[in-house]
Short mmCIF file of C-alpha atoms in Angstrom, two decimals:
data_model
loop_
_atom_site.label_atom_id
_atom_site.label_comp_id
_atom_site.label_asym_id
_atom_site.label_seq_id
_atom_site.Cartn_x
_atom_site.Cartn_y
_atom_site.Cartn_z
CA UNK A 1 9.46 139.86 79.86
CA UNK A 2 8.07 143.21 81.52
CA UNK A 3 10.40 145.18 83.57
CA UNK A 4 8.32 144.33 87.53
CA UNK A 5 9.52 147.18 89.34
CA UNK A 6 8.41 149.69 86.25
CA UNK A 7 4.93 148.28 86.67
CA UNK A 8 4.43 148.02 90.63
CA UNK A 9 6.52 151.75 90.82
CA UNK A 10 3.77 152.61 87.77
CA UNK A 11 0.29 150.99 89.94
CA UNK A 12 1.42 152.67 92.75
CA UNK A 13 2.18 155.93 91.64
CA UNK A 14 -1.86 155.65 89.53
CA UNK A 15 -3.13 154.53 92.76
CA UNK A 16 -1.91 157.27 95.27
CA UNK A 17 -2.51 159.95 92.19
CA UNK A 18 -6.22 158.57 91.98
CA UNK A 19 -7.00 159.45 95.64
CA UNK A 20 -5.32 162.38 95.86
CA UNK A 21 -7.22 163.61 92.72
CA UNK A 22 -10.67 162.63 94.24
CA UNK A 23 -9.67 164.40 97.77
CA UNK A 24 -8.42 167.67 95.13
CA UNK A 25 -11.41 167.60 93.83
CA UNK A 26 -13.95 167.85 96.76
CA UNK A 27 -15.51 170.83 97.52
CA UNK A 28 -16.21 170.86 101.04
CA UNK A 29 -16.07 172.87 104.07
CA UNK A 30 -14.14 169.89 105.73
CA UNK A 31 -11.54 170.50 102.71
CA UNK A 32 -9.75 173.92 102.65
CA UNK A 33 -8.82 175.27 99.34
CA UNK A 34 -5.37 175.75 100.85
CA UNK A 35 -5.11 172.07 101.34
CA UNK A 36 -6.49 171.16 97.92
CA UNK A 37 -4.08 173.51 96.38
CA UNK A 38 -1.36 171.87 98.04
CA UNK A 39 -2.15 168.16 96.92
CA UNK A 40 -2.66 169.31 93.14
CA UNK A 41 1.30 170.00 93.50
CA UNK A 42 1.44 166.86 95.35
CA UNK A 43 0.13 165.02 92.44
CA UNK A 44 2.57 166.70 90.26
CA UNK A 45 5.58 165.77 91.97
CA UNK A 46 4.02 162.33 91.81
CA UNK A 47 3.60 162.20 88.13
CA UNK A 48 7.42 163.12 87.61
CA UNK A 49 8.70 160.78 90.32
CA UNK A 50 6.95 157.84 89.21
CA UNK A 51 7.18 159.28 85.33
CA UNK A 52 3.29 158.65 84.71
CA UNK A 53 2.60 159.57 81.30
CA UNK A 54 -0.68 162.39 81.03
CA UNK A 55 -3.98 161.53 80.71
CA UNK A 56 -5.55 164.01 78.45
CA UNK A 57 -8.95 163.27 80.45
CA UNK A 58 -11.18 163.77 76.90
CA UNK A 59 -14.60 164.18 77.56
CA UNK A 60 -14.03 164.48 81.85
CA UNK A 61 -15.16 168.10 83.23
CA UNK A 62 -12.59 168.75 85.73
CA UNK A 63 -12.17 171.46 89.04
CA UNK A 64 -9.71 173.94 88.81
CA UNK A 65 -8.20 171.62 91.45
CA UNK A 66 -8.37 168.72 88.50
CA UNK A 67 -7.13 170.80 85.68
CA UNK A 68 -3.87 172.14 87.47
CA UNK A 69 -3.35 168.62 89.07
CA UNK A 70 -3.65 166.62 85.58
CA UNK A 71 -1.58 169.34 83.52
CA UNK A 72 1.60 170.76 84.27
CA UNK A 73 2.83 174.10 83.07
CA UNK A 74 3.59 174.06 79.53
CA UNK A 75 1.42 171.47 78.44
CA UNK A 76 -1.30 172.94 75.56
CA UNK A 77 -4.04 171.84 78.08
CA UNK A 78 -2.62 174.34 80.89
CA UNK A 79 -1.95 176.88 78.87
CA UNK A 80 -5.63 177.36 77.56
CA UNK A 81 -6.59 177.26 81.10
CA UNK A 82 -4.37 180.17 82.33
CA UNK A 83 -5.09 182.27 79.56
CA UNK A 84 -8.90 181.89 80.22
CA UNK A 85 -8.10 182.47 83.96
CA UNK A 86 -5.93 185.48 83.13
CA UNK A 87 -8.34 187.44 81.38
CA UNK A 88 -11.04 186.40 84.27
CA UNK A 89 -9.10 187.75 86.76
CA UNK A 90 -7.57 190.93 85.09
CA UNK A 91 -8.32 194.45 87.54
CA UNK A 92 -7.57 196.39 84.97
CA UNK A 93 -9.65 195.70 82.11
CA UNK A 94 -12.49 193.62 83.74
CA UNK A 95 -14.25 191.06 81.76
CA UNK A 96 -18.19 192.26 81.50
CA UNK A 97 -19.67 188.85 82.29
CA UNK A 98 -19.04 189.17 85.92
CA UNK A 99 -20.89 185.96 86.77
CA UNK A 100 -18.39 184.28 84.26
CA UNK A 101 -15.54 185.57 86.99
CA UNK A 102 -17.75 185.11 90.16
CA UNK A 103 -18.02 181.38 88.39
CA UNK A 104 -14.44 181.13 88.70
CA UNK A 105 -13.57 182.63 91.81
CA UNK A 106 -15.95 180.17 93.61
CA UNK A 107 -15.03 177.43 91.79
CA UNK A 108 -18.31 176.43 90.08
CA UNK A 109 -16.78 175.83 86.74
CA UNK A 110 -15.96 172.23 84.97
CA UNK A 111 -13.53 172.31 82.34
CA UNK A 112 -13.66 169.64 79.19
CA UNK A 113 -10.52 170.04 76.68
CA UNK A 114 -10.33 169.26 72.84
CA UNK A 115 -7.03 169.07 70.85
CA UNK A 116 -8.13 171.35 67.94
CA UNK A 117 -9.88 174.49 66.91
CA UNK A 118 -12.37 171.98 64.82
CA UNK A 119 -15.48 171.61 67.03
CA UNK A 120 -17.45 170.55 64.13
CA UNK A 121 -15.12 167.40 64.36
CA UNK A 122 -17.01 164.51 65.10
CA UNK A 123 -14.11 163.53 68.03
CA UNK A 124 -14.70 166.69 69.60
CA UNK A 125 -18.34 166.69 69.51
CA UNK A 126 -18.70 163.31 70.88
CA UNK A 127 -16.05 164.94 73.83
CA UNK A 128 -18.49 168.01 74.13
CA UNK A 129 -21.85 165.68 74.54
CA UNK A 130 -19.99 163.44 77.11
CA UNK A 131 -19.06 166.25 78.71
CA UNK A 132 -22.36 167.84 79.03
CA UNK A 133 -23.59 164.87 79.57
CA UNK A 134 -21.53 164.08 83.12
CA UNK A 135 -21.70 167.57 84.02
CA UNK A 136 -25.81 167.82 83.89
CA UNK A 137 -26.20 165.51 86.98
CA UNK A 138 -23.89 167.35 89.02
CA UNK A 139 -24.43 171.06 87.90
CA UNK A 140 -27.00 172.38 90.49
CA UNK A 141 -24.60 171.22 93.56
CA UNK A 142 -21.68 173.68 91.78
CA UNK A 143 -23.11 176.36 92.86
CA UNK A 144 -25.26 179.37 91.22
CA UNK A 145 -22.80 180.71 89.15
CA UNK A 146 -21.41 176.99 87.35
CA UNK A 147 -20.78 176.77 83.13
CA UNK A 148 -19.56 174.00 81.57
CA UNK A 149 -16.24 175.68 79.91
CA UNK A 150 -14.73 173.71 76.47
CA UNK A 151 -11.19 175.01 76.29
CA UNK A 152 -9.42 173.99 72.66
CA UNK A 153 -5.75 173.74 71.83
CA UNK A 154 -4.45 176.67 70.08
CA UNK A 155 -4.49 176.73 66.42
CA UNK A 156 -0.98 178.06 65.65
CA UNK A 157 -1.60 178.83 61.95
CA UNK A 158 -5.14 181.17 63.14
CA UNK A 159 -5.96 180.87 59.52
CA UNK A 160 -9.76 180.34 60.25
CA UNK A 161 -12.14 183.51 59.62
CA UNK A 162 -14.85 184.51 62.03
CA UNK A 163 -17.78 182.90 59.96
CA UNK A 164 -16.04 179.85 59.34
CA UNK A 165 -15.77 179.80 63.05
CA UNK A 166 -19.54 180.40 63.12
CA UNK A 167 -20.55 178.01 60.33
CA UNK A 168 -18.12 175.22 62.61
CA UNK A 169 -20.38 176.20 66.19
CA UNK A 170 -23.34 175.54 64.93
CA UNK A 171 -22.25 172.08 63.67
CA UNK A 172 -21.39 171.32 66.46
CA UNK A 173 -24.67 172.38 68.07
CA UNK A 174 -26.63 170.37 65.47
CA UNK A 175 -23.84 167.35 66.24
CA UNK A 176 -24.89 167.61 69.86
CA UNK A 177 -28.29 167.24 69.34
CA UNK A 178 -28.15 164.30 67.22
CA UNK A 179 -26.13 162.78 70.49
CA UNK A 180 -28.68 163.51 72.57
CA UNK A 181 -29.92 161.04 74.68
CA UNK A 182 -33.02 163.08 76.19
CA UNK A 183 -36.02 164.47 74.71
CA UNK A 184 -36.23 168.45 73.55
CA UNK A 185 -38.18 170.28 76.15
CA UNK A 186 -41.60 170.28 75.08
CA UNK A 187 -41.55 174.24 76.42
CA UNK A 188 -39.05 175.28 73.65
CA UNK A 189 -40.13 175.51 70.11
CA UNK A 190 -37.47 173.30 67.36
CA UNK A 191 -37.85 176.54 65.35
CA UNK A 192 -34.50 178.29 65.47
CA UNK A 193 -35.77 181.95 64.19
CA UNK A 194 -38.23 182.28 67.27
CA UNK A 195 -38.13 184.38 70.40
CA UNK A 196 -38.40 181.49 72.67
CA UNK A 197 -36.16 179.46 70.75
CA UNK A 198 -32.58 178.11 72.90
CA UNK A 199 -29.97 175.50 72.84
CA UNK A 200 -31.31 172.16 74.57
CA UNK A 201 -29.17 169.32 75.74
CA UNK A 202 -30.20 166.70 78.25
CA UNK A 203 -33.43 168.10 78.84
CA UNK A 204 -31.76 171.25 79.99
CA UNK A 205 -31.91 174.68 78.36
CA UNK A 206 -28.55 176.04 77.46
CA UNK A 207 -27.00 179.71 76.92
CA UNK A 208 -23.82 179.15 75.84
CA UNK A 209 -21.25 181.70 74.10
CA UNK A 210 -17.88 181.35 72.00
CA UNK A 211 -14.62 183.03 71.78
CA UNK A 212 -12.34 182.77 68.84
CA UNK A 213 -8.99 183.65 67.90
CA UNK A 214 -10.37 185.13 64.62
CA UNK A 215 -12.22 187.87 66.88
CA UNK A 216 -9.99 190.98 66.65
CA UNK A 217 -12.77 194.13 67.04
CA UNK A 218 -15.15 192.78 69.56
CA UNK A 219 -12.51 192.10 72.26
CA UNK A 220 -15.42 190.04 74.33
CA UNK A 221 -15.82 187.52 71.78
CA UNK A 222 -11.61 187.44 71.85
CA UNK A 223 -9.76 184.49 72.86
CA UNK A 224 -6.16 182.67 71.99
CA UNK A 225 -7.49 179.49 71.67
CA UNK A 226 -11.29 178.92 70.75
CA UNK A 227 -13.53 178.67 73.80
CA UNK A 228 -17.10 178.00 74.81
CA UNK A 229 -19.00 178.67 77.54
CA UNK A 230 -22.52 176.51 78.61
CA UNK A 231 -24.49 177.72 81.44
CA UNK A 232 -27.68 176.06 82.58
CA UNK A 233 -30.62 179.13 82.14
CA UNK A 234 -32.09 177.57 85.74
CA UNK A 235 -28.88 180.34 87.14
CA UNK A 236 -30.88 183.70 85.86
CA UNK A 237 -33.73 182.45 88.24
CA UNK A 238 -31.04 182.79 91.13
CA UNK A 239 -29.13 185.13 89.80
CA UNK A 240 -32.19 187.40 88.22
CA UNK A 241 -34.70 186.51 91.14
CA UNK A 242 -36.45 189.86 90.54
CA UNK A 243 -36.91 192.47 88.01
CA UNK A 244 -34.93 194.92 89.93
CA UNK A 245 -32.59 192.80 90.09
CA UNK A 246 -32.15 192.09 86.38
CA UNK A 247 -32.06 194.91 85.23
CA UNK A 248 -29.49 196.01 87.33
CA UNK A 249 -26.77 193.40 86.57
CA UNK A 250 -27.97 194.18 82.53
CA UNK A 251 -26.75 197.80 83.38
CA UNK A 252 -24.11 197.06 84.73
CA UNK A 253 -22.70 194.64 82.05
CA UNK A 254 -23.24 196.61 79.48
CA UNK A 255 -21.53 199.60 81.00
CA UNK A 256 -18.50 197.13 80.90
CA UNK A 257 -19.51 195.93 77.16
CA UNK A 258 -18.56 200.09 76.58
CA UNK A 259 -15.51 199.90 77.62
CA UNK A 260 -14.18 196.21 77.07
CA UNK A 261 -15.31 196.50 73.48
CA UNK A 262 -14.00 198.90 71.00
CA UNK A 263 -17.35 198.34 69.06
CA UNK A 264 -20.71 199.25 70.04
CA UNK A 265 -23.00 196.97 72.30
CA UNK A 266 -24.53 194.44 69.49
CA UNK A 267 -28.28 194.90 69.13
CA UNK A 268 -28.91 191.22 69.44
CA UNK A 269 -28.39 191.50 72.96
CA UNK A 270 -31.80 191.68 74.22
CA UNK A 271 -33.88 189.39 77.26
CA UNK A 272 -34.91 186.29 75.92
CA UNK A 273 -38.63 186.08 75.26
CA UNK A 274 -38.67 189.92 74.19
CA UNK A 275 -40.41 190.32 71.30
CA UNK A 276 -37.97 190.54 68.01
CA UNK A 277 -35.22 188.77 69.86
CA UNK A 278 -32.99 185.68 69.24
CA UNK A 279 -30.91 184.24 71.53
CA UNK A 280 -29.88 182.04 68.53
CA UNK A 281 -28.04 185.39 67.89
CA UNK A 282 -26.38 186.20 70.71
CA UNK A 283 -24.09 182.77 70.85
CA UNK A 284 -21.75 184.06 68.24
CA UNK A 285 -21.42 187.69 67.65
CA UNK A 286 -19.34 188.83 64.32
CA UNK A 287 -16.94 191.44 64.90
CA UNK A 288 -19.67 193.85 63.26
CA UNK A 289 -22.96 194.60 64.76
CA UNK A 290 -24.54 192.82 61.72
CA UNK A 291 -25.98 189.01 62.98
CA UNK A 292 -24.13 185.95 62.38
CA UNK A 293 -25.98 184.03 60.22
CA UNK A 294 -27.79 180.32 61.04
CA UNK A 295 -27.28 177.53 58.51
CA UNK A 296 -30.31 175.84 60.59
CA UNK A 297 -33.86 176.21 60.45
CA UNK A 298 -34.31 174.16 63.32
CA UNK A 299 -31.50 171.39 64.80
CA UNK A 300 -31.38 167.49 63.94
CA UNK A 301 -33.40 165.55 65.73
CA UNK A 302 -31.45 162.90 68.15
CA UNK A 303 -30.03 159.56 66.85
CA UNK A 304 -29.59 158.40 69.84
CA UNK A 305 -33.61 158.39 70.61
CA UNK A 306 -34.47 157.29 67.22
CA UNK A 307 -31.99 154.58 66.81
#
């Protein structure tokens, strides 16, 4: 026999943390911040009263609003999220990529979470392409400044280097694109070791970037927990809607590369299209201004399509 009051206590408690999750999570002018602050406590106190056990949401891109409701402080989940907001939102020593921080600010992030450090686990990559694959649809309603950020759980031991790190992002990118469901955009070449060469998922063109905890020289590249960052290239055409403008915000994030970074400004960071570039090389930067090198002369083709 189950225990009837557990359950109907249980139902209820899913039921009134459901809508209060979906009203969290709406951003509109008809719901203050304020007030969607105050219901992602609401659904905290909830969880405890009615002792609902967490849902680890795997593979769900989630508001600020989302993330803070469905983790409490302490949990591994929260604590990747505050130290990613933390060194966002530090006056002090101010993260270059200030669209990464305008991102936040406004709220035009989604968050997906993994349970390792791994991503060239197949779990995690299946998470990732979900992911990507919910957030797509939505991504030009965020607002001009969105990224899809993957936040992972702490290694405690930190025993990976920075290549292995490396070696483990780009199988992940060549897991992703066996998972993808859409074809590669006929406008970008397969060819990795091109100047118009980028990462594709969905039919969308990607620039993403990682953080390790192996990083300790290139500070930018620096995080506790291993993160990654995907942002749709359609924002530069908002964001860099003229020259002028372009090469203004370059300037001006590189004068904070200077001084964020105790290294020099890696020569890899050049416009995409320019002639001698990669992008392919500016996703993972080693903590020496030598490139990271690609195990890939061009990613698998998808699976899913082929199947």
């Amino acid at each position: 026999m189950f225990d009837t009051y557990a359950l109907a206590t249980s139902l209820i408690g899913g039921v009134m943390i459901t809508l209060l999750v979906n009203v969290a999570s709406m951003k509109s002018r008809s719901v203050p911040k304020t007030f969607r602050d105050t219901l992602s406590l609401l659904i905290g106190f909830i969880r405890a009263a009615f002792g609902i056990e967490q849902d680890d949401q795997q593979g769900n891109p989630l508001t600020r609003a989302q993330v803070t409701a469905a983790f409490p402080q302490g949990t591994w989940q929260r604590n990747a999220y505050e130290d990613y907001k933390a060194v966002l939102l530090d006056e002090e020593l101010i993260f270059p990529c200030i669209y990464a921080t305008k991102g936040f600010k406004s709220d035009d992030q989604l968050y997906v979470f993994i349970d390792s450090d791994d991503v060239s686990d197949a779990r995690h990559i299946r998470t990732l392409a979900k992911g990507l694959s919910t957030y797509l649809p939505q991504a030009r309603q965020l607002g001009p400044n969105t990224s899809l950020v993957l936040l992972a759980k702490q290694n405690d031991k930190n025993s990976r280097t920075v290549e292995e790190y490396n070696t483990m992002f780009w199988e992940l990118l060549n897991g992703l694109a066996k998972l993808d469901n859409k074809p590669w955009p006929s406008n970008v070449p397969r060819d990795i070791d091109t100047d118009r060469w980028c990462f594709c998922f969905g039919g969308e063109q990607f620039f993403t970037v990682i953080q390790t905890p192996a990083h300790q020289v290139r500070r930018t590249r620096y995080a506790p927990g291993l993160t990654m960052v995907f942002q749709p290239k359609w924002i530069f055409d908002i964001l860099f809607s003229t020259d002028a403008k372009r090469v203004g915000a370059l300037a001006k994030v590189r004068t904070l590369l200077t001084k964020y970074d105790p290294i020099p400004v890696s020569p890899e960071l050049k416009n995409y299209g320019e002639e001698g570039s990669r992008e392919s090389k500016q996703y993972f930067l080693l903590d020496e201004n030598v490139a990271a090198p690609c195990p890939y002369d061009k990613l698998s083709d998808s699976e899913v399509i082929n199947a």
